[in-house]
Amino acid sequence: MTGTQGARPGICPTLLYADAKAAVRQLTEAFGFTELSVYEGEDGTVLHAELAQGNGVVMLGSKGRGGVFDTAMKDAGPAGVYVVVDDVDAHHRRAVEQGAEILMPPTDQDYGSRDYMARDAEGNIWSFGTYAPDLQG
């Protein structure tokens, strides 16, 4: 199922990390994601993880495991992901308390959103705000 109804998101950003375990910790502890699943290899490498925020999901795994996706992402730079949250200021406080690098404090935007921006430990940019596109058209 895709679209706006049901319990399955239609788009899932997918990121690879040199230290995927640390990424899972930071995303859950600092940015309030909920761990849905984490699958590890025998050596402790994160093969695949799914973390939820609201009705969205981000998938992640460890760099250097091989395979088509890992090869395709080998030279990819940091990614930027926007996440809709209800209370930007409370979300920001949590991120600050957990030591996240804040690039922009909570700011009211001309288009009606309030959002802030942070960088994760491996350089990906996470924006959290109140703006949510209207999918009803």
Coordinates of N, CA and C in Angstrom, one line a residue:
M1 N 0.8 -1.2 0.0 CA 0.0 0.0 0.0 C 0.9 1.2 0.0
T2 N 0.6 2.2 -0.8 CA 1.2 3.5 -0.8 C 0.2 4.5 -0.6
G3 N 0.7 5.8 -0.5 CA -0.3 6.9 -0.3 C -0.3 7.3 1.2
T4 N -1.4 7.8 1.6 CA -1.5 8.4 2.9 C -2.3 7.6 3.9
Q5 N -2.8 6.5 3.5 CA -3.6 5.7 4.5 C -2.9 4.4 4.8
G6 N -3.3 3.8 5.9 CA -2.7 2.5 6.3 C -1.5 2.7 7.2
A7 N -0.9 1.6 7.6 CA 0.2 1.7 8.5 C 1.6 1.5 7.8
R8 N 1.6 1.7 6.5 CA 2.9 1.5 5.8 C 3.2 2.8 5.1
P9 N 4.4 3.4 5.3 CA 4.8 4.6 4.6 C 5.1 4.3 3.1
G10 N 4.9 5.3 2.3 CA 5.1 5.2 0.9 C 6.6 5.5 0.5
I11 N 7.3 6.2 1.3 CA 8.7 6.6 1.0 C 9.5 6.3 2.3
C12 N 10.7 5.6 2.1 CA 11.6 5.4 3.3 C 13.0 5.7 2.9
P13 N 13.5 6.9 3.4 CA 14.9 7.2 3.1 C 15.8 6.0 3.7
T14 N 16.8 5.7 3.0 CA 17.7 4.6 3.3 C 19.2 5.2 3.4
L15 N 19.8 5.0 4.5 CA 21.2 5.5 4.7 C 22.1 4.4 5.2
L16 N 23.4 4.6 4.8 CA 24.4 3.6 5.2 C 25.4 4.4 6.1
Y17 N 25.8 3.8 7.2 CA 26.7 4.4 8.2 C 27.9 3.5 8.4
A18 N 29.1 4.2 8.6 CA 30.3 3.4 9.0 C 30.0 2.7 10.4
D19 N 29.3 3.4 11.3 CA 29.0 2.9 12.6 C 27.4 2.9 12.8
A20 N 26.8 1.9 12.2 CA 25.3 1.9 12.2 C 24.7 1.7 13.6
K21 N 25.4 1.0 14.4 CA 24.9 0.9 15.8 C 24.9 2.3 16.5
A22 N 25.9 3.1 16.3 CA 26.0 4.4 16.9 C 24.9 5.3 16.3
A23 N 24.6 5.1 15.0 CA 23.5 5.9 14.3 C 22.2 5.5 14.9
V24 N 21.9 4.2 15.1 CA 20.7 3.8 15.8 C 20.5 4.5 17.1
R25 N 21.6 4.5 17.9 CA 21.6 5.1 19.3 C 21.3 6.6 19.2
Q26 N 22.0 7.3 18.3 CA 21.8 8.7 18.2 C 20.3 9.0 17.7
L27 N 19.9 8.3 16.7 CA 18.5 8.6 16.1 C 17.4 8.3 17.2
T28 N 17.6 7.3 18.0 CA 16.6 7.0 19.0 C 16.7 7.9 20.2
E29 N 17.9 8.1 20.7 CA 18.1 8.8 22.0 C 18.0 10.3 21.7
A30 N 18.7 10.9 20.7 CA 18.7 12.3 20.5 C 17.5 12.8 19.7
F31 N 17.1 12.0 18.7 CA 16.1 12.5 17.8 C 14.7 11.8 17.9
G32 N 14.6 11.0 18.9 CA 13.3 10.4 19.3 C 12.7 9.4 18.3
F33 N 13.5 8.8 17.5 CA 13.0 7.7 16.6 C 12.7 6.5 17.5
T34 N 11.8 5.6 17.0 CA 11.5 4.4 17.7 C 12.1 3.2 16.9
E35 N 12.8 2.4 17.5 CA 13.4 1.2 16.9 C 12.3 0.2 16.6
L36 N 12.1 -0.1 15.3 CA 11.2 -1.1 14.8 C 11.9 -2.4 14.7
S37 N 13.0 -2.4 14.1 CA 13.8 -3.7 14.0 C 15.2 -3.4 13.7
V38 N 16.1 -4.3 14.2 CA 17.5 -4.2 13.9 C 18.0 -5.6 13.6
Y39 N 18.6 -5.9 12.5 CA 19.1 -7.2 12.1 C 20.6 -7.1 12.0
E40 N 21.3 -7.9 12.8 CA 22.8 -7.9 12.8 C 23.3 -9.2 12.2
G41 N 24.5 -9.0 11.6 CA 25.3 -10.2 11.2 C 26.0 -10.8 12.4
E42 N 26.6 -12.0 12.1 CA 27.3 -12.7 13.2 C 28.4 -11.8 13.8
D43 N 29.0 -10.9 13.0 CA 30.0 -10.1 13.6 C 29.5 -8.8 14.2
G44 N 28.2 -8.6 14.4 CA 27.6 -7.5 15.0 C 27.3 -6.3 14.0
T45 N 27.6 -6.5 12.7 CA 27.4 -5.5 11.7 C 25.9 -5.3 11.6
V46 N 25.4 -4.1 11.5 CA 23.9 -3.9 11.3 C 23.7 -4.1 9.8
L47 N 22.9 -5.2 9.5 CA 22.6 -5.5 8.2 C 21.5 -4.7 7.7
H48 N 20.5 -4.4 8.6 CA 19.3 -3.6 8.2 C 18.6 -3.2 9.5
A49 N 18.2 -1.9 9.6 CA 17.5 -1.4 10.7 C 16.3 -0.6 10.2
E50 N 15.2 -0.5 10.9 CA 14.1 0.3 10.6 C 13.7 1.1 11.8
L51 N 13.7 2.4 11.7 CA 13.4 3.3 12.8 C 12.2 4.2 12.4
A52 N 11.2 4.4 13.3 CA 10.0 5.2 13.0 C 10.0 6.5 13.7
Q53 N 9.4 7.5 13.0 CA 9.1 8.8 13.6 C 7.8 9.2 13.0
G54 N 6.8 9.3 13.9 CA 5.4 9.6 13.3 C 5.0 8.5 12.4
N55 N 4.5 8.8 11.2 CA 4.1 7.8 10.3 C 5.1 7.5 9.2
G56 N 6.4 7.9 9.5 CA 7.5 7.7 8.6 C 8.5 6.7 9.1
V57 N 9.3 6.2 8.2 CA 10.3 5.2 8.6 C 11.6 5.5 7.8
V58 N 12.7 5.4 8.5 CA 14.0 5.5 7.9 C 14.7 4.1 8.0
M59 N 15.3 3.6 6.9 CA 16.0 2.4 7.0 C 17.5 2.7 6.9
L60 N 18.3 1.9 7.6 CA 19.7 2.1 7.6 C 20.5 0.8 7.8
G61 N 21.7 0.8 7.5 CA 22.6 -0.3 7.6 C 24.0 0.1 7.7
S62 N 24.9 -0.9 7.7 CA 26.4 -0.6 7.8 C 27.0 -0.5 6.4
K63 N 27.9 0.4 6.3 CA 28.7 0.5 5.1 C 29.7 -0.7 5.0
G64 N 30.0 -1.0 3.8 CA 31.1 -2.0 3.6 C 30.7 -3.4 3.7
R65 N 29.4 -3.7 3.6 CA 29.0 -5.1 3.7 C 28.9 -5.8 2.3
G66 N 29.1 -5.0 1.3 CA 29.0 -5.6 -0.1 C 27.5 -5.5 -0.6
G67 N 27.3 -6.0 -1.8 CA 26.0 -6.0 -2.4 C 25.8 -4.8 -3.3
V68 N 24.7 -4.8 -4.0 CA 24.5 -3.8 -5.0 C 24.2 -2.4 -4.4
F69 N 23.4 -2.3 -3.3 CA 23.1 -1.0 -2.7 C 24.4 -0.4 -2.0
D70 N 25.1 -1.2 -1.3 CA 26.4 -0.8 -0.7 C 27.3 -0.2 -1.8
T71 N 27.4 -1.0 -2.9 CA 28.3 -0.5 -3.9 C 27.8 0.8 -4.6
A72 N 26.5 0.9 -4.8 CA 26.0 2.1 -5.4 C 26.1 3.3 -4.5
M73 N 26.1 3.1 -3.2 CA 26.2 4.2 -2.2 C 27.6 4.5 -1.8
K74 N 28.6 3.7 -2.3 CA 30.0 3.8 -1.8 C 30.5 5.2 -1.8
D75 N 30.3 6.0 -2.8 CA 30.9 7.4 -2.8 C 29.8 8.5 -2.6
A76 N 28.6 8.0 -2.1 CA 27.5 9.0 -1.8 C 27.9 9.9 -0.7
G77 N 27.5 11.1 -0.8 CA 27.8 12.1 0.3 C 26.7 12.0 1.3
P78 N 26.7 12.9 2.3 CA 25.7 13.0 3.3 C 24.3 13.2 2.6
A79 N 23.3 12.8 3.3 CA 21.9 13.0 2.8 C 21.2 14.0 3.7
G80 N 20.1 14.5 3.2 CA 19.3 15.4 4.0 C 17.9 14.8 4.1
V81 N 17.3 14.7 5.3 CA 16.0 14.2 5.6 C 15.2 15.2 6.4
Y82 N 14.0 15.4 6.0 CA 13.0 16.3 6.8 C 12.0 15.4 7.5
V83 N 11.8 15.6 8.8 CA 11.0 14.8 9.6 C 9.9 15.8 10.2
V84 N 8.6 15.4 10.1 CA 7.6 16.2 10.7 C 7.4 15.8 12.2
V85 N 7.5 16.9 13.0 CA 7.2 16.6 14.5 C 6.2 17.7 15.0
D86 N 5.5 17.3 16.0 CA 4.5 18.2 16.6 C 5.0 19.4 17.4
D87 N 6.0 19.1 18.2 CA 6.6 20.1 19.1 C 8.0 20.3 18.8
V88 N 8.3 21.2 18.0 CA 9.7 21.4 17.5 C 10.6 21.8 18.7
D89 N 10.2 22.7 19.6 CA 11.0 23.1 20.7 C 11.3 22.0 21.6
A90 N 10.4 21.2 22.0 CA 10.6 20.0 22.9 C 11.6 19.0 22.2
H91 N 11.4 18.8 20.9 CA 12.2 17.9 20.1 C 13.7 18.4 20.1
H92 N 13.8 19.7 19.9 CA 15.1 20.4 19.9 C 15.8 20.2 21.2
R93 N 15.1 20.5 22.3 CA 15.7 20.3 23.6 C 16.2 18.9 23.8
R94 N 15.5 17.9 23.4 CA 15.9 16.5 23.6 C 17.2 16.3 22.8
A95 N 17.3 16.8 21.6 CA 18.5 16.7 20.7 C 19.7 17.4 21.4
V96 N 19.5 18.6 21.9 CA 20.5 19.3 22.6 C 21.0 18.5 23.8
E97 N 20.1 18.1 24.6 CA 20.4 17.3 25.8 C 21.3 16.1 25.5
Q98 N 21.1 15.5 24.4 CA 21.8 14.3 24.0 C 23.1 14.6 23.2
G99 N 23.4 15.9 23.1 CA 24.7 16.3 22.5 C 24.7 16.4 20.9
A100 N 23.5 16.5 20.3 CA 23.5 16.5 18.9 C 24.0 17.9 18.4
E101 N 24.7 17.9 17.2 CA 25.2 19.1 16.6 C 24.0 19.8 16.0
I102 N 23.7 21.0 16.5 CA 22.6 21.8 16.0 C 23.2 22.8 15.0
L103 N 22.6 22.8 13.8 CA 23.0 23.7 12.7 C 22.2 25.0 12.6
M104 N 20.9 24.8 13.0 CA 20.0 25.9 13.1 C 19.0 25.7 14.2
P105 N 18.9 26.6 15.1 CA 17.9 26.5 16.2 C 16.5 26.6 15.7
P106 N 15.5 26.2 16.5 CA 14.1 26.4 16.1 C 13.9 27.8 15.5
T107 N 13.3 27.8 14.3 CA 13.1 29.0 13.6 C 11.8 29.0 12.9
D108 N 11.1 30.2 13.0 CA 9.8 30.3 12.3 C 10.1 30.7 10.9
Q109 N 9.6 29.9 9.9 CA 9.8 30.1 8.5 C 8.7 31.0 7.9
D110 N 9.0 31.6 6.8 CA 8.0 32.5 6.1 C 6.8 31.7 5.6
Y111 N 7.0 30.4 5.3 CA 6.0 29.5 4.7 C 5.1 28.9 5.8
G112 N 5.3 29.3 7.1 CA 4.4 28.9 8.2 C 5.0 27.7 9.0
S113 N 6.1 27.2 8.7 CA 6.7 26.1 9.5 C 7.6 26.6 10.6
R114 N 7.8 25.8 11.6 CA 8.8 26.1 12.6 C 9.7 24.9 12.6
D115 N 11.0 25.1 12.4 CA 11.8 23.9 12.3 C 13.3 24.2 12.7
Y116 N 14.0 23.1 12.9 CA 15.4 23.3 13.3 C 16.2 22.2 12.5
M117 N 17.5 22.4 12.5 CA 18.4 21.5 11.7 C 19.5 21.0 12.5
A118 N 19.9 19.7 12.3 CA 21.0 19.1 13.1 C 21.8 18.2 12.1
R119 N 23.0 17.9 12.5 CA 23.9 17.0 11.8 C 24.1 15.8 12.6
D120 N 24.0 14.6 12.0 CA 24.3 13.4 12.8 C 25.8 13.1 12.8
A121 N 26.2 12.1 13.5 CA 27.6 11.8 13.8 C 28.4 11.5 12.5
E122 N 27.7 11.2 11.4 CA 28.3 10.9 10.1 C 28.0 11.9 9.0
G123 N 27.5 13.0 9.4 CA 27.4 14.1 8.5 C 26.0 14.3 7.8
N124 N 25.1 13.4 8.0 CA 23.8 13.6 7.4 C 23.0 14.7 8.1
I125 N 22.2 15.4 7.3 CA 21.5 16.6 7.8 C 20.0 16.2 8.1
W126 N 19.6 16.4 9.3 CA 18.2 16.1 9.7 C 17.5 17.4 10.1
S127 N 16.4 17.7 9.4 CA 15.6 18.8 9.7 C 14.3 18.3 10.3
F128 N 13.9 19.0 11.4 CA 12.7 18.6 12.1 C 11.8 19.8 12.2
G129 N 10.5 19.6 11.7 CA 9.7 20.8 11.7 C 8.2 20.4 11.6
T130 N 7.4 21.5 11.6 CA 5.9 21.3 11.6 C 5.3 21.3 10.2
Y131 N 6.1 21.6 9.2 CA 5.6 21.6 7.8 C 5.3 20.2 7.4
A132 N 4.1 19.9 6.9 CA 3.8 18.6 6.3 C 3.1 18.9 5.0
P133 N 3.6 18.4 3.9 CA 2.9 18.5 2.6 C 1.5 18.0 2.6
D134 N 0.6 18.6 1.9 CA -0.8 18.2 1.8 C -0.9 17.2 0.7
L135 N -1.0 15.9 1.0 CA -1.1 14.9 0.0 C -2.5 14.8 -0.6
Q136 N -3.5 15.5 -0.1 CA -4.8 15.4 -0.6 C -5.0 16.2 -1.9
G137 N -4.0 17.1 -2.2 CA -4.0 17.8 -3.4 C -4.7 19.1 -3.5

